[in-house]
Amino acid sequence: MSMGKRHAISAIGILLLIAITAAACYFIFHKPAEPGLLYDDNASTGILPGIDIDQRRKELQEMLDDSMIAFTINTSPVFLNGTAKGNLLIENPGNNAKLLKVSIQINDTGEEIYASNYLKPGTYIESAKLDKVLAKGAYDATAYFSAYREDTGEYIGQTGAQITITVQN
């Protein structure tokens, strides 16, 4: 083979290698558009004309406030015995703007062992007795916080926290 043919074959081989590499990179890194995501060409960006921006912000803030439930609870309360008060440290923070009711249930059995009445924003329960007498031991439980509108008492929603209750004697 002549020197010119070797250079030509080498050049073609290099070009072919570059083309294969480019094609592989395209197929590896190119993500096709999701099917069904067709954006409307007639849509405009922004807020509808005539909408009060401050009123819209207020409405959105109210929706956000309704969806958030703030609370505090001791995640490892201790009780001297099954009939003694324990340090639950349940709080409905003043900025919560909702009434809270608390229900504590044993995870294994689903048995409710404590239920509070309504707590106004800015109030707390430092210690309390359980509604059921528990034997000595440690109990995995969930404290469920149900939220209600302060003005109407209408149910808003619920959240929970995992706690471990310890009864010492």
Short mmCIF file of C-alpha atoms in Angstrom, two decimals:
data_model
loop_
_atom_site.label_atom_id
_atom_site.label_comp_id
_atom_site.label_asym_id
_atom_site.label_seq_id
_atom_site.Cartn_x
_atom_site.Cartn_y
_atom_site.Cartn_z
CA MET A 1 0.00 0.00 0.00
CA SER A 2 1.21 3.40 -0.82
CA MET A 3 1.79 6.10 1.74
CA GLY A 4 -1.11 8.24 0.42
CA LYS A 5 -3.59 5.39 0.75
CA ARG A 6 -2.48 4.75 4.34
CA HIS A 7 -3.00 8.42 5.25
CA ALA A 8 -6.41 8.39 3.57
CA ILE A 9 -7.49 5.22 5.44
CA SER A 10 -6.17 6.64 8.72
CA ALA A 11 -8.04 9.92 8.16
CA ILE A 12 -11.26 8.05 7.31
CA GLY A 13 -10.78 5.86 10.41
CA ILE A 14 -10.29 8.90 12.65
CA LEU A 15 -13.35 10.64 11.13
CA LEU A 16 -15.40 7.47 11.59
CA LEU A 17 -14.24 7.19 15.23
CA ILE A 18 -15.18 10.86 15.85
CA ALA A 19 -18.61 10.33 14.27
CA ILE A 20 -19.27 7.21 16.38
CA THR A 21 -18.17 9.04 19.55
CA ALA A 22 -20.40 12.03 18.73
CA ALA A 23 -23.39 9.76 18.05
CA ALA A 24 -22.81 7.84 21.29
CA CYS A 25 -22.58 11.08 23.30
CA TYR A 26 -25.78 12.36 21.68
CA PHE A 27 -27.74 9.24 22.58
CA ILE A 28 -26.29 9.05 26.10
CA PHE A 29 -26.71 12.70 27.10
CA HIS A 30 -29.69 13.84 25.01
CA LYS A 31 -32.97 13.53 26.91
CA PRO A 32 -36.02 13.46 24.71
CA ALA A 33 -38.89 15.77 25.59
CA GLU A 34 -41.54 14.19 27.79
CA PRO A 35 -44.51 13.10 25.71
CA GLY A 36 -47.65 15.02 26.55
CA LEU A 37 -45.89 18.20 27.69
CA LEU A 38 -47.18 20.49 25.02
CA TYR A 39 -47.13 24.10 26.14
CA ASP A 40 -49.82 26.43 24.91
CA ASP A 41 -48.46 29.01 22.44
CA ASN A 42 -51.30 31.35 23.44
CA ALA A 43 -50.24 31.54 27.13
CA SER A 44 -48.74 34.75 28.50
CA THR A 45 -46.32 35.07 31.40
CA GLY A 46 -47.42 36.94 34.52
CA ILE A 47 -50.59 37.63 36.49
CA LEU A 48 -53.95 38.20 34.84
CA PRO A 49 -54.70 41.86 34.14
CA GLY A 50 -56.87 43.48 36.81
CA ILE A 51 -55.66 41.17 39.62
CA ASP A 52 -54.51 42.97 42.76
CA ILE A 53 -51.00 41.64 43.42
CA ASP A 54 -51.16 42.43 47.15
CA GLN A 55 -54.52 40.64 47.47
CA ARG A 56 -53.11 37.64 45.57
CA ARG A 57 -50.08 37.50 47.92
CA LYS A 58 -52.39 37.68 50.94
CA GLU A 59 -54.53 34.81 49.60
CA LEU A 60 -51.47 32.69 48.85
CA GLN A 61 -50.03 33.40 52.32
CA GLU A 62 -53.34 32.34 53.92
CA MET A 63 -53.26 29.11 51.91
CA LEU A 64 -49.68 28.49 53.02
CA ASP A 65 -50.52 29.28 56.65
CA ASP A 66 -53.45 26.84 56.53
CA SER A 67 -51.24 24.08 55.17
CA MET A 68 -48.54 24.46 57.84
CA ILE A 69 -49.06 23.08 61.35
CA ALA A 70 -46.51 24.22 63.93
CA PHE A 71 -46.12 22.39 67.24
CA THR A 72 -43.63 21.29 69.86
CA ILE A 73 -43.54 18.02 71.80
CA ASN A 74 -40.98 16.14 73.88
CA THR A 75 -39.96 13.17 71.70
CA SER A 76 -38.94 11.13 74.76
CA PRO A 77 -41.28 11.88 77.65
CA VAL A 78 -40.64 10.07 80.94
CA PHE A 79 -43.23 8.93 83.51
CA LEU A 80 -42.16 7.76 86.98
CA ASN A 81 -44.91 5.11 86.87
CA GLY A 82 -48.06 4.31 84.91
CA THR A 83 -50.22 6.76 86.90
CA ALA A 84 -47.77 9.67 87.30
CA LYS A 85 -47.53 12.84 85.24
CA GLY A 86 -44.85 12.90 82.55
CA ASN A 87 -43.02 15.72 80.79
CA LEU A 88 -44.97 15.81 77.51
CA LEU A 89 -44.02 19.46 76.80
CA ILE A 90 -46.73 19.95 74.17
CA GLU A 91 -46.93 23.46 72.73
CA ASN A 92 -49.15 25.25 70.24
CA PRO A 93 -46.87 28.17 69.27
CA GLY A 94 -48.38 31.66 69.22
CA ASN A 95 -47.68 32.10 65.50
CA ASN A 96 -49.64 28.94 64.60
CA ALA A 97 -53.03 30.71 64.23
CA LYS A 98 -54.90 27.39 64.68
CA LEU A 99 -56.37 25.34 67.47
CA LEU A 100 -54.64 22.00 68.08
CA LYS A 101 -55.82 18.73 69.61
CA VAL A 102 -53.28 16.05 70.43
CA SER A 103 -53.80 12.30 70.40
CA ILE A 104 -50.99 9.92 71.37
CA GLN A 105 -51.27 6.34 70.16
CA ILE A 106 -49.08 3.30 70.75
CA ASN A 107 -47.64 2.25 67.39
CA ASP A 108 -47.93 -1.53 67.90
CA THR A 109 -51.57 -1.57 69.00
CA GLY A 110 -53.02 1.73 67.76
CA GLU A 111 -54.41 2.26 71.28
CA GLU A 112 -54.94 5.90 72.21
CA ILE A 113 -53.23 6.57 75.54
CA TYR A 114 -53.60 10.36 75.67
CA ALA A 115 -55.97 12.93 74.20
CA SER A 116 -55.92 16.64 74.86
CA ASN A 117 -58.69 19.15 74.49
CA TYR A 118 -58.19 22.15 72.18
CA LEU A 119 -55.03 24.16 72.69
CA LYS A 120 -55.19 27.82 71.71
CA PRO A 121 -52.20 29.39 69.93
CA GLY A 122 -49.62 30.45 72.48
CA THR A 123 -50.51 27.75 75.06
CA TYR A 124 -48.72 24.63 76.24
CA ILE A 125 -49.06 21.53 78.42
CA GLU A 126 -45.90 21.00 80.43
CA SER A 127 -46.85 17.70 82.04
CA ALA A 128 -49.87 15.41 82.08
CA LYS A 129 -51.03 11.94 83.07
CA LEU A 130 -51.75 9.40 80.38
CA ASP A 131 -55.37 8.34 79.89
CA LYS A 132 -54.33 4.66 80.06
CA VAL A 133 -52.07 3.10 82.70
CA LEU A 134 -48.92 1.67 81.13
CA ALA A 135 -46.62 -0.93 82.66
CA LYS A 136 -42.91 -0.30 83.09
CA GLY A 137 -41.10 -0.09 79.76
CA ALA A 138 -40.47 1.93 76.63
CA TYR A 139 -43.26 2.44 74.10
CA ASP A 140 -42.93 3.65 70.52
CA ALA A 141 -45.84 5.96 69.85
CA THR A 142 -47.10 8.65 67.51
CA ALA A 143 -48.41 12.02 68.65
CA TYR A 144 -51.05 13.19 66.16
CA PHE A 145 -51.74 16.93 65.99
CA SER A 146 -55.12 17.81 64.50
CA ALA A 147 -55.53 21.43 63.47
CA TYR A 148 -58.77 23.44 63.46
CA ARG A 149 -59.67 26.98 62.39
CA GLU A 150 -59.56 29.26 65.38
CA ASP A 151 -62.70 31.20 64.44
CA THR A 152 -65.00 28.36 63.27
CA GLY A 153 -63.49 25.17 64.69
CA GLU A 154 -63.47 23.71 61.17
CA TYR A 155 -61.02 20.80 60.74
CA ILE A 156 -57.95 21.75 58.66
CA GLY A 157 -55.67 18.73 58.73
CA GLN A 158 -53.36 16.53 60.74
CA THR A 159 -49.67 15.85 61.20
CA GLY A 160 -47.71 13.61 63.54
CA ALA A 161 -44.47 13.05 65.37
CA GLN A 162 -42.80 9.82 66.45
CA ILE A 163 -42.09 9.70 70.19
CA THR A 164 -40.84 7.13 72.69
CA ILE A 165 -42.65 7.04 76.03
CA THR A 166 -40.71 5.64 78.99
CA VAL A 167 -42.43 4.41 82.14
CA GLN A 168 -39.73 3.91 84.79
CA ASN A 169 -41.53 1.80 87.44
#
